[in-house]
XYZ file of C-alpha atoms in Angstrom:
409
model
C 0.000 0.000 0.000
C 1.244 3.149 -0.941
C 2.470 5.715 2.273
C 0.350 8.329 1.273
C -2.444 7.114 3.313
C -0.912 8.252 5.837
C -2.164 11.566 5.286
C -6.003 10.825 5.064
C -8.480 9.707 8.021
C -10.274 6.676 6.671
C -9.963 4.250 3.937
C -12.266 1.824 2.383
C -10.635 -1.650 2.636
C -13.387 -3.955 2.090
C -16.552 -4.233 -0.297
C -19.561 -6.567 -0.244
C -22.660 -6.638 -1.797
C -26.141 -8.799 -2.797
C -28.239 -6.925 -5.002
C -30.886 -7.586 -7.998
C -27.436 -7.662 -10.485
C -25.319 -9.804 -8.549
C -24.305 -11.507 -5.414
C -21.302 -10.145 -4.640
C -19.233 -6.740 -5.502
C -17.647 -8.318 -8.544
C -20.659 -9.770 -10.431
C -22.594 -6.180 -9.775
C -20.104 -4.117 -10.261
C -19.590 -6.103 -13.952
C -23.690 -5.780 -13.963
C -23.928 -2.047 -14.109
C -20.731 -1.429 -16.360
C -22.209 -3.183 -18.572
C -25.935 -1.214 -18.210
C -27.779 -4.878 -17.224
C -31.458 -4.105 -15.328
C -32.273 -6.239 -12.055
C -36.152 -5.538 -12.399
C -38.022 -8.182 -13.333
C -41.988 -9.105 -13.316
C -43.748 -10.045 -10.020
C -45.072 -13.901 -11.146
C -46.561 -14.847 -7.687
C -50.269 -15.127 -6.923
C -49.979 -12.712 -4.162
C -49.268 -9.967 -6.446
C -51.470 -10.495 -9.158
C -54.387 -7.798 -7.834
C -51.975 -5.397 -7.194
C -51.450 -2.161 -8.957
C -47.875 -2.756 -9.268
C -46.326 -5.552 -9.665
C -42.393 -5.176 -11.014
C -39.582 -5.030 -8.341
C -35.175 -5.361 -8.137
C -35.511 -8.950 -6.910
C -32.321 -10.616 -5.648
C -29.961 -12.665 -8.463
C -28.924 -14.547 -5.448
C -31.096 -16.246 -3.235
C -29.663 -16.127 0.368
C -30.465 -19.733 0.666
C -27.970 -20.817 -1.898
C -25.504 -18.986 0.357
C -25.995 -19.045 4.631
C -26.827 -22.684 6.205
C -29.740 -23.287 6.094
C -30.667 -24.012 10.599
C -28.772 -20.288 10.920
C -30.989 -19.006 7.703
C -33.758 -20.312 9.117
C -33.805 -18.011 12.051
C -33.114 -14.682 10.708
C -35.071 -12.187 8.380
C -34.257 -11.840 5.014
C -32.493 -8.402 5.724
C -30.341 -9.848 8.525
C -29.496 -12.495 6.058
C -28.277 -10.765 3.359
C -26.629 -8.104 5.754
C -24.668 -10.877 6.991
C -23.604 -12.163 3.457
C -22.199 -8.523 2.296
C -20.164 -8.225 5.488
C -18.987 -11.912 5.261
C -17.683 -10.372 2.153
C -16.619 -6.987 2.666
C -14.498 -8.652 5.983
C -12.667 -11.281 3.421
C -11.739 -8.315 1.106
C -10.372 -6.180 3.962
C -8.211 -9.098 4.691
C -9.639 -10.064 8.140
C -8.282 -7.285 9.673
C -6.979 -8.160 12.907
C -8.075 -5.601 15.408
C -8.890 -5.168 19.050
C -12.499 -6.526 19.581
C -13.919 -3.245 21.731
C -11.814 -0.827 18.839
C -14.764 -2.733 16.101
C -17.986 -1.441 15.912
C -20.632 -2.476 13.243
C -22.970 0.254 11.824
C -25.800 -1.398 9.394
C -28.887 0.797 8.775
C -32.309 -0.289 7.265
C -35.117 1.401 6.676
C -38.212 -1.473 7.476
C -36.076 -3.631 9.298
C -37.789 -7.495 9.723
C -40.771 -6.235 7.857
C -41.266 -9.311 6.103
C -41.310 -11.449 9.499
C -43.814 -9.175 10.941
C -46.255 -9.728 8.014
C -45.774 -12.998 7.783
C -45.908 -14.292 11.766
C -48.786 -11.779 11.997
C -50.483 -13.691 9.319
C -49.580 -17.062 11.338
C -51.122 -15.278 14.878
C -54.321 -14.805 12.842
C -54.525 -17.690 10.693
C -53.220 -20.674 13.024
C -53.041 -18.548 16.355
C -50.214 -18.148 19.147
C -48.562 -21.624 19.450
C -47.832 -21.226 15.505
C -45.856 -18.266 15.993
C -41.713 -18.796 15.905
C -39.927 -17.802 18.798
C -37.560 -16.071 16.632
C -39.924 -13.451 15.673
C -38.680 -10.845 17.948
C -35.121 -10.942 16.946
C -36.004 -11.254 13.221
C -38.018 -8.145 13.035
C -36.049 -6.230 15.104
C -34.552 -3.466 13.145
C -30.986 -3.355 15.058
C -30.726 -7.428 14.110
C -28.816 -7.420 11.035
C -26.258 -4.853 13.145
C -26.279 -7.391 15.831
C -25.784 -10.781 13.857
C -22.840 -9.019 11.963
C -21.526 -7.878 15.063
C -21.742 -11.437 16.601
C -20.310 -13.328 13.621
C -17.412 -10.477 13.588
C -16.864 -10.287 17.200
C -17.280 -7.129 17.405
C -17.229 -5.118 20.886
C -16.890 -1.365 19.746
C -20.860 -0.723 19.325
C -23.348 -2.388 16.754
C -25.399 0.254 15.274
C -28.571 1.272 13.679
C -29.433 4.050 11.337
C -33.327 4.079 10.712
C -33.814 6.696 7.981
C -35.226 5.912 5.403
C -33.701 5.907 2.082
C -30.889 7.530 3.682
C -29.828 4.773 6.248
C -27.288 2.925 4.506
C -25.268 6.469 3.816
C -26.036 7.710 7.896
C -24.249 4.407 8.643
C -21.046 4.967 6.841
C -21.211 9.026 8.053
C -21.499 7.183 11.440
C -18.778 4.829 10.733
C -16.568 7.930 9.791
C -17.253 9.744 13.145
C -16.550 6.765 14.734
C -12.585 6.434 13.725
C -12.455 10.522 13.442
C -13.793 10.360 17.407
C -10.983 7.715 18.480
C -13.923 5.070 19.379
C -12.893 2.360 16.895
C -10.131 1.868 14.627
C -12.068 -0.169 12.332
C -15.906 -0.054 11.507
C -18.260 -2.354 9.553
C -20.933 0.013 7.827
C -23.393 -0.323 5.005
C -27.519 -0.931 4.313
C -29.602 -3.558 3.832
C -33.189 -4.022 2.879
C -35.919 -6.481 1.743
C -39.128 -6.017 1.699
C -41.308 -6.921 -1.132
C -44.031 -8.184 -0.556
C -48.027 -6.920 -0.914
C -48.220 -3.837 1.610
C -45.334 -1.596 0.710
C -46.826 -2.116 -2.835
C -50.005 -1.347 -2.172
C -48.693 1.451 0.236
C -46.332 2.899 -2.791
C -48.844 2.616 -5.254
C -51.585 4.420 -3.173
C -48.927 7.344 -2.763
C -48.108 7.241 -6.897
C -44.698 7.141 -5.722
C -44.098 3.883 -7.493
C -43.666 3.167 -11.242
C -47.002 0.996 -12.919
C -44.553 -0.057 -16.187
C -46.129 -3.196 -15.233
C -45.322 -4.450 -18.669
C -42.310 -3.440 -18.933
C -40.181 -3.933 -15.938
C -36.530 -3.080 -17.143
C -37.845 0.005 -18.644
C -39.472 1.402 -15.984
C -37.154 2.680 -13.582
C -35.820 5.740 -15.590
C -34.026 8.671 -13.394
C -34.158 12.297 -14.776
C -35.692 10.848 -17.915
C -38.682 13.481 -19.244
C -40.951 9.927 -18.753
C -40.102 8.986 -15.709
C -43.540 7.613 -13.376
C -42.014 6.668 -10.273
C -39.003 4.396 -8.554
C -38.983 0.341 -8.151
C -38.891 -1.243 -5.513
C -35.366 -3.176 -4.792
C -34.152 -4.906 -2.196
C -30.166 -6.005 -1.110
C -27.735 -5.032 0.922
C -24.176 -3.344 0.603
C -21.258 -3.785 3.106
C -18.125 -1.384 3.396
C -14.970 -1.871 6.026
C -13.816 1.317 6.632
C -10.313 1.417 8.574
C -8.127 4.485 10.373
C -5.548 4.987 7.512
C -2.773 4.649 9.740
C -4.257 1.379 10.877
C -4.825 -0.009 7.750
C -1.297 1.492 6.620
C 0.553 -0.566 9.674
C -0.883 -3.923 8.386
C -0.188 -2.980 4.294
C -3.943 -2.800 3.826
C -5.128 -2.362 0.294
C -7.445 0.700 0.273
C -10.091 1.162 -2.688
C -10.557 4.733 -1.646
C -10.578 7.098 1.154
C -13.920 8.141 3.232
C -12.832 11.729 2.952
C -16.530 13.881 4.465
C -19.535 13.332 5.342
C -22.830 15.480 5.905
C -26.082 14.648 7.514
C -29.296 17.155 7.443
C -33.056 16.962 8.380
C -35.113 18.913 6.258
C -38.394 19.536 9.352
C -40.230 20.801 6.940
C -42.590 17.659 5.136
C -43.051 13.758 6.243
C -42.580 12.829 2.520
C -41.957 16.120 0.405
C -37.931 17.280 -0.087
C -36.650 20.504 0.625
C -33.937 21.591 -1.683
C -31.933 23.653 1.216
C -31.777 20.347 3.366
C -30.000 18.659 0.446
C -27.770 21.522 -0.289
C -27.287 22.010 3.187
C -25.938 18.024 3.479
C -23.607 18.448 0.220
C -22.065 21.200 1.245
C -21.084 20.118 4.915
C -19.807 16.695 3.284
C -17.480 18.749 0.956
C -16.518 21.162 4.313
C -15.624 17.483 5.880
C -13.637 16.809 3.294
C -11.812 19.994 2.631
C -12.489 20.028 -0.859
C -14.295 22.653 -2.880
C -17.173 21.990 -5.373
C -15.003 22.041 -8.307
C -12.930 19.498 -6.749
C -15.763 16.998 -7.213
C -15.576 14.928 -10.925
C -18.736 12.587 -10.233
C -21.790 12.580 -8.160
C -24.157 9.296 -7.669
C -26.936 10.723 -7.548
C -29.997 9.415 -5.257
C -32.397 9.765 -8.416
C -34.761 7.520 -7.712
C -36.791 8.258 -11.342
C -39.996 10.421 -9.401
C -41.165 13.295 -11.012
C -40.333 15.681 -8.384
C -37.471 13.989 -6.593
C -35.541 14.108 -9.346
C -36.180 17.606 -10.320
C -35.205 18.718 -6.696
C -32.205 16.699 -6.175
C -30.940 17.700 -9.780
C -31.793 21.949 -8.416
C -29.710 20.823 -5.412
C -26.530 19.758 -7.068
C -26.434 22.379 -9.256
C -26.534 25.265 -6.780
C -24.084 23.039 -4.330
C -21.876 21.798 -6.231
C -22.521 22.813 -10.221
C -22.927 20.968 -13.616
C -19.503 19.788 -14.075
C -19.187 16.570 -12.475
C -20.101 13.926 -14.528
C -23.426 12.036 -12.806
C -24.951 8.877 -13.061
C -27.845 7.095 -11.063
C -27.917 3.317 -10.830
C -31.294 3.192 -9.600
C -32.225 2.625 -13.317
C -30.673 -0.859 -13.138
C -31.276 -2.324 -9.511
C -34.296 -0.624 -8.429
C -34.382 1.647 -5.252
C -32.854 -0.326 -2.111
C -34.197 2.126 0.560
C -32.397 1.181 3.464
C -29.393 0.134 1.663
C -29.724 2.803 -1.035
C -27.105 4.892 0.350
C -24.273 1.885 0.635
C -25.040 0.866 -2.939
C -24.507 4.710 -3.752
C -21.541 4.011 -1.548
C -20.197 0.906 -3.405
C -20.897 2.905 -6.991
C -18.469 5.668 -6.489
C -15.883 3.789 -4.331
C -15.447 1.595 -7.849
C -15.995 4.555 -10.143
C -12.720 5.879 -8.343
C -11.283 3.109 -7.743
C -11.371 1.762 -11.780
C -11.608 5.251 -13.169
C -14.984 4.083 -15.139
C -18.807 5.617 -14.749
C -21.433 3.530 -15.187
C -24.115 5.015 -17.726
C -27.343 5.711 -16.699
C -30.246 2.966 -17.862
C -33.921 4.568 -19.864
C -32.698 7.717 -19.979
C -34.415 8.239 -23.225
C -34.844 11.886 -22.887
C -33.577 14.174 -20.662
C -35.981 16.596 -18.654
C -34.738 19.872 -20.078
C -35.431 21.118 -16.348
C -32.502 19.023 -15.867
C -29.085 20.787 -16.494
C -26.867 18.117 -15.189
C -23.931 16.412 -17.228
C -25.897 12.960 -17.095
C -24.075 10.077 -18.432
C -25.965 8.103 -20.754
C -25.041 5.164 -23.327
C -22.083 4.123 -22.454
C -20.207 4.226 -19.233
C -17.515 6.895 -19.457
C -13.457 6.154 -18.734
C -11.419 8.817 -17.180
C -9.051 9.277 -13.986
C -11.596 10.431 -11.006
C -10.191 12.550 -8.148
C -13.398 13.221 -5.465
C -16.707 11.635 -5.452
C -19.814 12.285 -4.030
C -22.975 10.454 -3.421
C -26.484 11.436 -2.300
C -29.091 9.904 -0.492
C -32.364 11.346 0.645
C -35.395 9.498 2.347
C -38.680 9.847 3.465
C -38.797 12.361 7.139
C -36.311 14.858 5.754
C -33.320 12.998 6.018
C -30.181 14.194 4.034
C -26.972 12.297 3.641
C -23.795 13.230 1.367
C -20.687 11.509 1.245
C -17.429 12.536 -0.051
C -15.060 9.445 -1.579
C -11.830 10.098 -3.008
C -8.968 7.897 -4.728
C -6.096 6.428 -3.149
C -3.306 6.869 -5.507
């Protein structure tokens, strides 16, 4: 590892990831380069009276991947978290740290939601003695931040970020004021989410916050496109190790990139409704973090998640924080919208983007809203040495997240 770590705070030395594209960081990564959609047609029964019925589905069942007595007793999010930091912990090389200088920091936005529905629909159907014992610690939202933190051994704190579509990016900030505070030296952080399944459909659907391409699934997420009807539901989870540079230095750590700022807002202004000055607000404390001006920034991932307002806002946003020269893309278009683990997969984008100096395109952009003065990229993903990244993530409450990524030479 090259010495000039030494001069930054944190670095990036592991990735993990399931998603609707792959199920790891390699096959996903590969997945968006090469502008492949994860959205696929609801077949099941239970969806067939609903008003939508597309979602970002898993490629990789988590079945095919934990045993099966442990699977059996955790939630689908807790299950996948746990696969994307088996992952990201391999990549970082196991680092070999003090237990109570580790802290985990996963964030969801539903938690066990699935487990909820489902043992609620045992209590009514076959009554209490049907109910699993596990139910508790399944829908718990803290769970997948626990079971990481058990398999890891980790003492320093096991956290949980709850919100929203910002979660997964409040747990890496979190992460970063972790090592910056002295209270860990290394820090598990990402998102994770799953929950399709009828109500959040219905509940989307009833708010028109959802796409109805019904017959056309991997056209139907389509961010800043003049068409665009609404996100898609996705669900995964994305795992980072972020490490004290000097820490990760001492051991010859390989870093993908450094963890330079971070900035978290609350709008208080509208339970579902953005406010542009919360976003700019979050961009330009991540950039003060970082001690890098706007024009230092070459590429934003933009949250984008392809709603008719949302994107107009967050496109307003960038421009008066940051400008129209960075190059932007938004990968929503290919797995969907992850909620909790929006932010990490954001996260995982621009960590690579730096990392390979490569920009994934943008899927269905068709037509550009001409509201939309951003330097979009579209077609084919676009090569070129990347200095600073940023990422945004916003989610339901008012909650703003920025992060600030740059590459490790």
């Amino acid at each position: 590892m090259s010495t000039d770590i030494n001069n930054l705070d944190v670095v990036v030395t592991g990735l993990g990831a399931t998603t609707p594209l792959g199920g790891d960081v390699a096959s996903t990564w590969s997945a968006l380069l090469a502008g492949h959609s994860g959205i696929s047609a609801i077949e099941e029964e239970w969806a067939a009276d609903l008003p939508v019925r597309i979602a970002g589905r898993l490629k990789v069942e988590p079945g095919e991947v934990l045993d099966r007595v442990q699977a059996r007793r955790m939630d689908r999010c807790e299950q996948i978290a746990l696969i994307a930091a088996r992952e990201a912990w391999a990549d970082a090389g196991s680092p070999g740290v003090d237990p109570e200088r580790l802290a985990v920091v996963i964030g969801t936005g539903t938690g066990g939601a699935l487990t909820m529905l489902g043992q609620d629909d045992v209590l009514e159907s076959s009554g209490v003695r049907r109910v699993s014992p596990h139910t508790v610690p399944m829908l718990m939202a803290n769970g997948p931040a626990a079971w990481v933190s058990i398999e890891l051994g980790a003492r320093g704190g096991a956290h949980t970020p709850v919100s929203a579509c910002a979660s997964g990016a409040e747990a890496i900030a979190l992460g970063l004021d972790l090592i910056r505070l002295g209270r860990a030296d290394v820090v598990v952080a990402g998102g994770t989410e799953a929950c399709i399944c009828p109500l959040p459909l219905a509940g989307f659907a009833q708010a028109k916050a959802h796409s109805t391409r019904n017959d056309a699934p991997q056209q139907a997420s389509r961010p800043f496109d003049v068409d665009r009807d609404g996100f898609v539901i996705g669900e995964g989870a994305v795992v980072v190790v972020l490490e004290r540079a000097s820490f990760a230095a001492a051991r010859s750590a390989r870093a993908h990139a450094a963890l330079a700022g971070a900035g978290v807002t609350s709008d208080a202004h509208h339970i579902t409704a953005a406010h542009p000055e919360g976003q700019i607000r979050a961009m330009r404390l991540a950039l003060a973090s970082a001690g890098l001006s706007p024009l230092a920034v070459d590429h934003i991932h933009a949250h984008a998640t392809s709603t008719p307002k949302g994107d107009l806002t967050e496109a307003e946003s960038i421009t008066e924080a940051i400008g129209t020269h960075p190059a932007v893309t938004a990968t929503k278009s290919m797995t969907g919208h992850l909620f909790g683990a929006a932010g990490a997969m954001g996260a995982l984008s621009a960590i690579l983007s730096l990392r390979d100096g490569v920009i994934p395109a943008t899927l269905n952009l068709d037509s550009l809203d001409p509201r939309v003065k951003l330097d979009v990229v579209t077609g084919e993903p676009r090569q070129g040495e990347l200095t600073a990244a940023l990422t945004n993530s916003f989610g339901f409450g008012g909650h703003n997240a920025s992060l600030v990524f740059t590459r490790v030479p």
